[in-house]
Short mmCIF file of C-alpha atoms and ligand atoms in Angstrom, two decimals:
data_model
loop_
_atom_site.label_atom_id
_atom_site.label_comp_id
_atom_site.label_asym_id
_atom_site.label_seq_id
_atom_site.Cartn_x
_atom_site.Cartn_y
_atom_site.Cartn_z
CA MET S 918 10.38 -15.10 1.83
CA ARG S 919 10.85 -17.12 -1.13
CA VAL S 920 8.39 -16.96 -3.86
CA LEU S 921 7.68 -19.02 -6.85
CA VAL S 922 6.32 -17.31 -10.00
CA VAL S 923 4.88 -19.69 -12.77
CA GLU S 924 3.99 -17.56 -15.70
CA ASP S 925 4.74 -17.90 -19.48
CA GLU S 926 4.33 -14.44 -20.39
CA PRO S 927 7.76 -12.66 -20.54
CA ALA S 928 6.63 -9.24 -19.73
CA LEU S 929 4.43 -10.20 -16.94
CA ARG S 930 6.96 -12.49 -15.57
CA GLN S 931 9.69 -9.79 -15.40
CA GLN S 932 7.35 -7.22 -13.75
CA LEU S 933 6.26 -9.65 -11.11
CA GLN S 934 9.91 -10.51 -10.35
CA GLU S 935 10.79 -6.80 -10.23
CA HIS S 936 7.77 -6.09 -7.91
CA LEU S 937 8.52 -8.86 -5.62
CA ARG S 938 12.04 -8.57 -5.63
CA GLU S 939 11.20 -4.63 -4.37
CA GLN S 940 9.19 -6.05 -1.58
CA GLY S 941 11.89 -8.35 -0.43
CA TYR S 942 11.12 -11.51 -1.78
CA VAL S 943 13.47 -13.90 -3.07
CA VAL S 944 11.83 -14.76 -6.55
CA ASP S 945 12.15 -18.09 -8.49
CA LEU S 946 10.82 -17.75 -11.88
CA ALA S 947 9.24 -20.87 -13.74
CA VAL S 948 8.14 -20.39 -17.63
CA ASP S 949 5.87 -23.58 -17.86
CA GLY S 950 4.03 -25.99 -15.83
CA VAL S 951 6.60 -28.42 -15.90
CA GLU S 952 9.55 -26.46 -15.08
CA GLY S 953 6.89 -25.04 -12.01
CA GLU S 954 6.51 -28.50 -10.97
CA TYR S 955 9.71 -29.06 -10.80
CA TYR S 956 10.77 -25.79 -8.54
CA GLY S 957 7.44 -26.32 -6.61
CA SER S 958 8.25 -29.65 -5.42
CA GLU S 959 12.14 -29.54 -5.12
CA TYR S 960 12.20 -26.13 -2.97
CA ASP S 961 10.63 -24.91 0.12
CA TYR S 962 8.65 -21.84 -0.66
CA ASP S 963 6.86 -19.21 1.66
CA THR S 964 4.39 -18.69 -1.10
CA ALA S 965 3.61 -19.23 -5.20
CA VAL S 966 2.05 -17.04 -7.75
CA ILE S 967 0.84 -19.53 -10.56
CA ASP S 968 -1.01 -18.65 -13.79
CA VAL S 969 -3.77 -20.79 -14.64
CA GLY S 970 -3.18 -21.12 -18.33
CA LEU S 971 0.44 -22.36 -18.90
CA PRO S 972 1.89 -24.51 -21.38
CA LYS S 973 3.35 -28.10 -21.01
CA LEU S 974 1.43 -28.51 -17.72
CA ASP S 975 -1.61 -26.31 -16.81
CA GLY S 976 -1.73 -24.50 -13.57
CA ILE S 977 -4.87 -26.38 -12.20
CA GLU S 978 -2.76 -29.61 -12.51
CA LEU S 979 0.40 -28.27 -11.18
CA ILE S 980 -1.43 -27.03 -8.28
CA ARG S 981 -3.33 -30.85 -7.65
CA ARG S 982 0.37 -32.56 -7.88
CA LEU S 983 2.11 -29.86 -5.37
CA ARG S 984 -0.73 -30.47 -3.33
CA GLY S 985 -0.27 -34.13 -3.73
CA ARG S 986 2.84 -34.25 -2.51
CA ALA S 987 2.08 -32.03 0.43
CA ARG S 988 3.36 -28.78 -0.69
CA ASN S 989 1.27 -26.71 1.70
CA TYR S 990 2.52 -23.22 1.18
CA PRO S 991 0.09 -20.39 0.04
CA ILE S 992 -1.01 -20.37 -3.61
CA LEU S 993 -2.14 -17.45 -5.61
CA ILE S 994 -3.71 -18.37 -9.06
CA LEU S 995 -3.69 -15.74 -12.03
CA THR S 996 -6.72 -16.20 -14.11
CA ALA S 997 -7.83 -14.95 -17.57
CA ARG S 998 -10.95 -12.37 -17.23
CA GLY S 999 -14.24 -14.01 -17.77
CA ASP S 1000 -12.81 -17.58 -16.99
CA TRP S 1001 -14.98 -17.88 -13.59
CA GLN S 1002 -14.68 -21.53 -14.06
CA ASP S 1003 -10.85 -21.42 -13.65
CA LYS S 1004 -11.18 -19.51 -10.54
CA VAL S 1005 -13.42 -22.46 -8.51
CA THR S 1006 -11.17 -25.22 -10.36
CA GLY S 1007 -8.36 -23.60 -9.08
CA LEU S 1008 -9.40 -23.07 -5.91
CA GLU S 1009 -10.66 -26.71 -5.66
CA ALA S 1010 -7.26 -28.06 -6.75
CA GLY S 1011 -5.89 -26.41 -3.70
CA ALA S 1012 -5.40 -22.36 -4.51
CA ASP S 1013 -6.05 -20.16 -1.68
CA ASP S 1014 -6.76 -16.99 -3.54
CA TYR S 1015 -6.83 -15.83 -7.04
CA LEU S 1016 -6.47 -12.71 -9.27
CA THR S 1017 -8.02 -11.98 -12.65
CA LYS S 1018 -5.70 -10.20 -15.46
CA PRO S 1019 -5.08 -7.79 -15.77
CA PHE S 1020 -4.24 -6.87 -12.33
CA HIS S 1021 -2.97 -3.93 -10.28
CA MET S 1022 0.52 -5.00 -8.69
CA PRO S 1023 -0.03 -3.38 -5.66
CA GLU S 1024 -3.22 -5.53 -4.96
CA LEU S 1025 -1.11 -8.81 -5.81
CA LEU S 1026 1.42 -7.73 -3.34
CA ALA S 1027 -1.15 -7.18 -0.68
CA ARG S 1028 -2.79 -10.28 -1.21
CA LEU S 1029 0.13 -12.33 -0.98
CA ASN S 1030 1.46 -10.44 2.20
CA ALA S 1031 -1.85 -11.53 3.32
CA LEU S 1032 -1.50 -15.26 2.58
CA VAL S 1033 1.95 -15.31 3.89
CA ARG S 1034 0.84 -13.85 7.55
CA ARG S 1035 -2.21 -16.00 7.52
CA ALA S 1036 -0.16 -19.24 6.67
CA ALA S 1037 1.99 -18.48 9.85
CA GLY S 1038 -1.02 -17.75 11.81
CA HIS S 1039 -1.43 -14.10 12.03
CA ALA S 1040 -4.67 -12.31 11.06
CA SER S 1041 -3.43 -8.67 11.25
CA PRO S 1042 -0.51 -7.12 9.23
CA LEU S 1043 0.65 -6.28 12.70
CA ILE S 1044 2.76 -9.07 14.32
CA GLY S 1045 4.59 -9.07 17.67
CA ALA S 1046 3.54 -7.19 20.90
CA PRO S 1047 4.83 -4.55 22.40
CA PRO S 1048 7.65 -3.50 23.05
CA LEU S 1049 8.47 -5.03 19.72
CA GLU S 1050 6.12 -5.10 16.61
CA LEU S 1051 6.55 -5.30 12.68
CA ASP S 1052 3.99 -3.89 10.42
CA THR S 1053 4.15 -6.33 7.50
CA ALA S 1054 2.21 -3.71 5.29
CA ARG S 1055 4.69 -1.26 5.45
CA LYS S 1056 7.57 -3.35 6.18
CA GLU S 1057 8.59 -1.27 9.30
CA ALA S 1058 9.80 -2.59 12.77
CA ARG S 1059 8.59 -0.68 16.03
CA LEU S 1060 10.35 -0.77 19.35
CA HIS S 1061 8.72 0.87 22.38
CA GLU S 1062 6.10 2.51 19.79
CA GLN S 1063 9.21 4.22 17.79
CA PRO S 1064 10.22 2.83 14.12
CA VAL S 1065 13.56 0.97 14.24
CA VAL S 1066 15.58 2.00 11.04
CA LEU S 1067 16.59 -1.52 9.69
CA THR S 1068 18.12 -2.31 6.08
CA ALA S 1069 15.76 -4.29 3.89
CA PHE S 1070 17.80 -7.72 4.76
CA GLU S 1071 17.64 -6.73 8.20
CA TYR S 1072 14.12 -6.14 7.97
CA ARG S 1073 13.45 -9.86 5.99
CA VAL S 1074 15.50 -11.66 8.51
CA LEU S 1075 13.59 -10.49 11.45
CA GLU S 1076 10.10 -10.99 9.45
CA TYR S 1077 11.11 -14.46 8.71
CA LEU S 1078 12.03 -15.00 12.45
CA MET S 1079 9.01 -13.58 13.90
CA LEU S 1080 6.54 -15.05 11.50
CA ASN S 1081 8.11 -18.35 12.72
CA ALA S 1082 8.25 -17.30 16.39
CA GLY S 1083 8.74 -20.05 19.28
CA ARG S 1084 9.98 -22.34 16.37
CA VAL S 1085 14.19 -22.86 15.99
CA VAL S 1086 15.14 -21.50 12.54
CA SER S 1087 18.01 -23.26 11.11
CA LYS S 1088 20.64 -21.06 9.10
CA THR S 1089 19.96 -23.37 6.15
CA GLU S 1090 16.35 -22.60 6.21
CA LEU S 1091 17.06 -18.83 6.90
CA THR S 1092 19.52 -18.78 3.73
CA GLU S 1093 17.15 -20.58 1.78
CA HIS S 1094 14.11 -18.46 2.76
CA LEU S 1095 16.35 -15.22 2.12
CA TYR S 1096 18.80 -15.25 -0.30
CA GLU S 1097 18.72 -15.59 -4.22
CA GLN S 1098 20.12 -18.78 -5.25
CA ASP S 1099 23.37 -17.60 -7.07
CA TYR S 1100 24.23 -15.39 -3.88
CA ASP S 1101 26.99 -16.61 -1.78
CA ARG S 1102 25.48 -18.23 1.35
CA ASP S 1103 28.35 -17.55 3.88
CA SER S 1104 26.67 -18.45 7.27
CA ASN S 1105 29.04 -16.01 8.81
CA VAL S 1106 27.58 -13.41 7.15
CA LEU S 1107 23.99 -14.49 8.41
CA GLU S 1108 25.63 -14.31 11.98
CA VAL S 1109 26.67 -10.37 11.30
CA PHE S 1110 23.03 -9.60 10.22
CA ILE S 1111 21.70 -11.51 13.45
CA GLY S 1112 24.14 -9.52 15.70
CA ARG S 1113 23.42 -5.84 14.23
CA LEU S 1114 19.53 -6.79 14.61
CA ARG S 1115 20.14 -7.71 18.20
CA ARG S 1116 22.09 -4.22 18.72
CA LYS S 1117 19.52 -2.40 17.07
CA LEU S 1118 16.24 -4.54 18.53
CA ASP S 1119 17.87 -4.94 22.10
CA PRO S 1120 20.63 -2.18 22.82
CA ASP S 1121 20.85 -2.96 26.53
CA GLY S 1122 20.91 -6.69 26.29
CA THR S 1123 17.52 -7.13 28.40
CA MET S 1124 15.14 -8.28 26.05
CA GLN S 1125 17.17 -11.03 24.04
CA PRO S 1126 14.53 -11.27 21.25
CA ILE S 1127 17.00 -13.52 19.07
CA VAL S 1128 17.96 -16.66 20.93
CA THR S 1129 20.95 -18.90 19.61
CA VAL S 1130 19.86 -22.26 19.95
CA ARG S 1131 23.56 -24.12 19.86
CA GLY S 1132 24.06 -26.03 16.82
CA GLN S 1133 20.64 -25.53 15.79
CA GLY S 1134 19.91 -22.07 14.90
CA TYR S 1135 18.01 -19.03 15.98
CA ARG S 1136 14.69 -18.81 17.62
CA PHE S 1137 12.57 -15.40 18.14
CA GLY S 1138 11.74 -15.41 21.76
CA LEU S 1139 9.41 -12.64 22.38
CA SER S 1140 5.42 -13.20 22.44
CA THR S 1141 3.88 -12.41 19.01
CA GLN S 1142 0.48 -12.87 20.42
CA ARG S 1143 -1.31 -9.74 20.28
CA ALA S 1144 -3.63 -8.66 23.18
CA GLY S 1145 -7.46 -8.54 22.22
CA1 CA C 1327 -0.58 -17.72 -19.55
#
């Protein structure tokens, strides 16, 4: 998952980056509204955290411009305490959720996780269906009700594919959403990870949860609709 953080306070920006990275997000940082507008328009994000009080271009106007350019990823705004008007205008401008400063990092992470999931059409933190389920809150995969040991990166690949189940995800899209910008984006490396995931999730090759669509990319093939 790739997240854009637009925050002018250096300490908070740093803190957000650290915690989001720990959760497996790829994080792009912008220090003011103008930089935020550039990143937010140029790249495809899974979600964004935008401070309302920003230099050069305020957060509300930034959101208006991004929405005006059909950037539809979920946006969470950070507002100053007591500024209830900011919440209202922020939501009206196209934000999806808000948090008032100061906030607790676990709350921000939980809200972002919910926004990303809901944007992909999942109300519950559990996605997939038996035999293969993903608990996006605990960052854990379960196969036949047993936890599967995945590396952090393997989990990220699987989560992205499962949130986009049924759709072909190109290697370029996967790299853009899962790698830091300065990372060596070698698609052969990605193939190795997909191969490892397949061996862990489908050791005998009967389920084929990740299908290769020749020349296009990968598609998660099992149903992700939960019964009931
Ligand atoms: Ca600020």
